[in-house]
């Protein structure tokens, strides 16, 4: 599996949680599956702690020391905004590559 | 996929997990432990996991990522950051003293080239034919940097000693240990002054009236010592004074460590945060001065002991670049610590208000 470097882990974690609550290991496997990016525990929990501090994700009741996280309403809005921005950039870039609109 | 059973790599991961701050471990420690176990079981390389965890721990310590919104936790972090801003300064203080006091201007010019001119009543006067010994641009840079270092040392010492006294005074609790903690810096400072002054008093003194002799067209001044004095005792007192200074710094470290472990009143913590800011500014300027000193010495290409100019030298010149790098790193650490202390102190104030 190809690992892409430079992808924002915040966006990856938010995108993964958009599919439903997940604990650390499930998040790692999901991100690996849909983005081909391997998140280490240091990166993953650094990202989760930042998102939790900003109120974008929240922790649920722990199940056998595995605590799932889910998106909050603010997290959903943040993810939507960032994906729209990314789509705009992608559309412009792809259009220019194909010699279309400026 | 190979699965490694060697216990050493797991210890590496455990060590990396242990390097996180306590508040972080209390919140995320268990979850990260489970995740690491799962990832190791599926064959992830322990060294890679540990590397990521060490980086995460550094980030958590430097930026306080994930710090829970509790006033006491933020106050604790402010105190820890204050210590982090102070300890490097204490450690590098002797190094900066060494740099400042080992740098010297040297010249064979002494009293200049010239000749004796017979004057009235049989008195001869020495007439100088050259100007004063000049310095190169590098020499000026090193000399002014040395002067700046001296001033910054005094300022840093004042901040460390005088302002820390305010924090120290609030630490006093019961028992001999706390009393010793309070009195130690004061006693060592007094000892340094007394030993240094006494040493100057008992050492052999220079004889009055230095004599000049004309040698190869330039005057050479010969200094002689008057009989008396106790050179051995003076030497011992001088060493004792430096030991007292070292113990003064060590006792200040003890105060700093005690600060990190003990709750302080808000106004005292505010003083501590102010000390951190002053130290960070002084350390940043000291690092710049040491960099100027290092560049100045590197630009001083002229050979030593020449008649028509002075050179600036230091026995630390071969390591000047390394020393400047170390000081810049220390300054970066101190500035980061001071900024964190201020940020956490302000957040703790807001949280305490909200908790009430």
PDB file of N, CA and C in Angstrom, chain B residues 187-224:
ATOM      1  N   UNK B 187      22.709  33.036  52.190  1.00  0.00           N
ATOM      2  CA  UNK B 187      23.981  32.745  52.865  1.00  0.00           C
ATOM      3  C   UNK B 187      25.111  32.553  51.859  1.00  0.00           C
ATOM      4  N   UNK B 188      24.833  31.866  50.761  1.00  0.00           N
ATOM      5  CA  UNK B 188      25.887  31.639  49.769  1.00  0.00           C
ATOM      6  C   UNK B 188      26.291  32.955  49.081  1.00  0.00           C
ATOM      7  N   UNK B 189      25.312  33.828  48.841  1.00  0.00           N
ATOM      8  CA  UNK B 189      25.631  35.136  48.241  1.00  0.00           C
ATOM      9  C   UNK B 189      26.518  35.932  49.195  1.00  0.00           C
ATOM     10  N   UNK B 190      26.167  35.927  50.483  1.00  0.00           N
ATOM     11  CA  UNK B 190      26.973  36.651  51.473  1.00  0.00           C
ATOM     12  C   UNK B 190      28.371  36.042  51.561  1.00  0.00           C
ATOM     13  N   UNK B 191      28.441  34.718  51.533  1.00  0.00           N
ATOM     14  CA  UNK B 191      29.745  34.036  51.613  1.00  0.00           C
ATOM     15  C   UNK B 191      30.624  34.416  50.417  1.00  0.00           C
ATOM     16  N   UNK B 192      30.024  34.488  49.229  1.00  0.00           N
ATOM     17  CA  UNK B 192      30.796  34.833  48.026  1.00  0.00           C
ATOM     18  C   UNK B 192      31.406  36.226  48.176  1.00  0.00           C
ATOM     19  N   UNK B 193      30.607  37.176  48.677  1.00  0.00           N
ATOM     20  CA  UNK B 193      31.091  38.556  48.838  1.00  0.00           C
ATOM     21  C   UNK B 193      32.211  38.612  49.886  1.00  0.00           C
ATOM     22  N   UNK B 194      31.987  37.958  51.033  1.00  0.00           N
ATOM     23  CA  UNK B 194      32.963  38.008  52.127  1.00  0.00           C
ATOM     24  C   UNK B 194      34.271  37.340  51.708  1.00  0.00           C
ATOM     25  N   UNK B 195      34.187  36.164  51.092  1.00  0.00           N
ATOM     26  CA  UNK B 195      35.404  35.445  50.693  1.00  0.00           C
ATOM     27  C   UNK B 195      36.187  36.231  49.643  1.00  0.00           C
ATOM     28  N   UNK B 196      35.458  36.812  48.691  1.00  0.00           N
ATOM     29  CA  UNK B 196      36.120  37.561  47.624  1.00  0.00           C
ATOM     30  C   UNK B 196      36.813  38.805  48.183  1.00  0.00           C
ATOM     31  N   UNK B 197      36.116  39.531  49.067  1.00  0.00           N
ATOM     32  CA  UNK B 197      36.681  40.753  49.650  1.00  0.00           C
ATOM     33  C   UNK B 197      37.898  40.427  50.520  1.00  0.00           C
ATOM     34  N   UNK B 198      37.775  39.396  51.345  1.00  0.00           N
ATOM     35  CA  UNK B 198      38.891  39.014  52.214  1.00  0.00           C
ATOM     36  C   UNK B 198      40.085  38.569  51.375  1.00  0.00           C
ATOM     37  N   UNK B 199      39.824  37.821  50.320  1.00  0.00           N
ATOM     38  CA  UNK B 199      40.895  37.359  49.431  1.00  0.00           C
ATOM     39  C   UNK B 199      41.664  38.523  48.834  1.00  0.00           C
ATOM     40  N   UNK B 200      40.924  39.563  48.410  1.00  0.00           N
ATOM     41  CA  UNK B 200      41.578  40.751  47.851  1.00  0.00           C
ATOM     42  C   UNK B 200      42.424  41.460  48.903  1.00  0.00           C
ATOM     43  N   UNK B 201      41.974  41.414  50.140  1.00  0.00           N
ATOM     44  CA  UNK B 201      42.665  42.111  51.214  1.00  0.00           C
ATOM     45  C   UNK B 201      43.976  41.421  51.582  1.00  0.00           C
ATOM     46  N   UNK B 202      43.978  40.085  51.612  1.00  0.00           N
ATOM     47  CA  UNK B 202      45.176  39.358  52.083  1.00  0.00           C
ATOM     48  C   UNK B 202      46.170  39.029  50.963  1.00  0.00           C
ATOM     49  N   UNK B 203      45.788  39.222  49.723  1.00  0.00           N
ATOM     50  CA  UNK B 203      46.723  38.850  48.654  1.00  0.00           C
ATOM     51  C   UNK B 203      47.866  39.868  48.575  1.00  0.00           C
ATOM     52  N   UNK B 204      49.020  39.460  48.033  1.00  0.00           N
ATOM     53  CA  UNK B 204      50.140  40.398  47.898  1.00  0.00           C
ATOM     54  C   UNK B 204      49.741  41.576  47.013  1.00  0.00           C
ATOM     55  N   UNK B 205      50.125  42.782  47.417  1.00  0.00           N
ATOM     56  CA  UNK B 205      49.747  43.982  46.679  1.00  0.00           C
ATOM     57  C   UNK B 205      50.888  44.413  45.760  1.00  0.00           C
ATOM     58  N   UNK B 206      50.525  45.099  44.665  1.00  0.00           N
ATOM     59  CA  UNK B 206      51.547  45.621  43.750  1.00  0.00           C
ATOM     60  C   UNK B 206      52.328  46.737  44.444  1.00  0.00           C
ATOM     61  N   UNK B 207      53.634  46.769  44.181  1.00  0.00           N
ATOM     62  CA  UNK B 207      54.449  47.836  44.770  1.00  0.00           C
ATOM     63  C   UNK B 207      54.094  49.159  44.117  1.00  0.00           C
ATOM     64  N   UNK B 208      54.192  50.225  44.871  1.00  0.00           N
ATOM     65  CA  UNK B 208      53.862  51.549  44.334  1.00  0.00           C
ATOM     66  C   UNK B 208      54.929  51.979  43.330  1.00  0.00           C
ATOM     67  N   UNK B 209      54.534  52.712  42.310  1.00  0.00           N
ATOM     68  CA  UNK B 209      55.464  53.279  41.351  1.00  0.00           C
ATOM     69  C   UNK B 209      56.025  52.236  40.400  1.00  0.00           C
ATOM     70  N   UNK B 210      55.279  51.974  39.342  1.00  0.00           N
ATOM     71  CA  UNK B 210      55.749  51.002  38.361  1.00  0.00           C
ATOM     72  C   UNK B 210      56.861  51.657  37.534  1.00  0.00           C
ATOM     73  N   UNK B 211      57.901  50.872  37.217  1.00  0.00           N
ATOM     74  CA  UNK B 211      59.047  51.445  36.516  1.00  0.00           C
ATOM     75  C   UNK B 211      59.032  51.029  35.050  1.00  0.00           C
ATOM     76  N   UNK B 212      59.401  51.983  34.186  1.00  0.00           N
ATOM     77  CA  UNK B 212      59.480  51.684  32.768  1.00  0.00           C
ATOM     78  C   UNK B 212      60.923  51.654  32.299  1.00  0.00           C
ATOM     79  N   UNK B 213      61.230  50.709  31.416  1.00  0.00           N
ATOM     80  CA  UNK B 213      62.582  50.588  30.880  1.00  0.00           C
ATOM     81  C   UNK B 213      62.504  50.611  29.363  1.00  0.00           C
ATOM     82  N   UNK B 214      63.435  51.357  28.728  1.00  0.00           N
ATOM     83  CA  UNK B 214      63.433  51.440  27.268  1.00  0.00           C
ATOM     84  C   UNK B 214      64.137  50.216  26.695  1.00  0.00           C
ATOM     85  N   UNK B 215      63.396  49.438  25.880  1.00  0.00           N
ATOM     86  CA  UNK B 215      63.974  48.253  25.241  1.00  0.00           C
ATOM     87  C   UNK B 215      63.649  48.310  23.759  1.00  0.00           C
ATOM     88  N   UNK B 216      64.654  48.361  22.903  1.00  0.00           N
ATOM     89  CA  UNK B 216      64.479  48.390  21.446  1.00  0.00           C
ATOM     90  C   UNK B 216      63.497  49.477  21.010  1.00  0.00           C
ATOM     91  N   UNK B 217      63.612  50.648  21.570  1.00  0.00           N
ATOM     92  CA  UNK B 217      62.783  51.775  21.133  1.00  0.00           C
ATOM     93  C   UNK B 217      61.397  51.803  21.721  1.00  0.00           C
ATOM     94  N   UNK B 218      61.020  50.855  22.556  1.00  0.00           N
ATOM     95  CA  UNK B 218      59.700  50.927  23.200  1.00  0.00           C
ATOM     96  C   UNK B 218      59.866  50.685  24.699  1.00  0.00           C
ATOM     97  N   UNK B 219      58.903  51.181  25.444  1.00  0.00           N
ATOM     98  CA  UNK B 219      59.030  51.109  26.891  1.00  0.00           C
ATOM     99  C   UNK B 219      58.377  49.820  27.411  1.00  0.00           C
ATOM    100  N   UNK B 220      59.042  49.192  28.323  1.00  0.00           N
ATOM    101  CA  UNK B 220      58.506  47.973  28.927  1.00  0.00           C
ATOM    102  C   UNK B 220      58.296  48.258  30.410  1.00  0.00           C
ATOM    103  N   UNK B 221      57.073  48.073  30.867  1.00  0.00           N
ATOM    104  CA  UNK B 221      56.765  48.353  32.273  1.00  0.00           C
ATOM    105  C   UNK B 221      56.917  47.081  33.097  1.00  0.00           C
ATOM    106  N   UNK B 222      57.626  47.201  34.188  1.00  0.00           N
ATOM    107  CA  UNK B 222      57.827  46.051  35.073  1.00  0.00           C
ATOM    108  C   UNK B 222      57.060  46.297  36.364  1.00  0.00           C
ATOM    109  N   UNK B 223      56.180  45.355  36.697  1.00  0.00           N
ATOM    110  CA  UNK B 223      55.414  45.479  37.940  1.00  0.00           C
ATOM    111  C   UNK B 223      56.026  44.559  38.992  1.00  0.00           C
ATOM    112  N   UNK B 224      56.157  45.055  40.177  1.00  0.00           N
ATOM    113  CA  UNK B 224      56.686  44.228  41.269  1.00  0.00           C
ATOM    114  C   UNK B 224      55.694  44.228  42.428  1.00  0.00           C
TER     115      UNK B 224
END
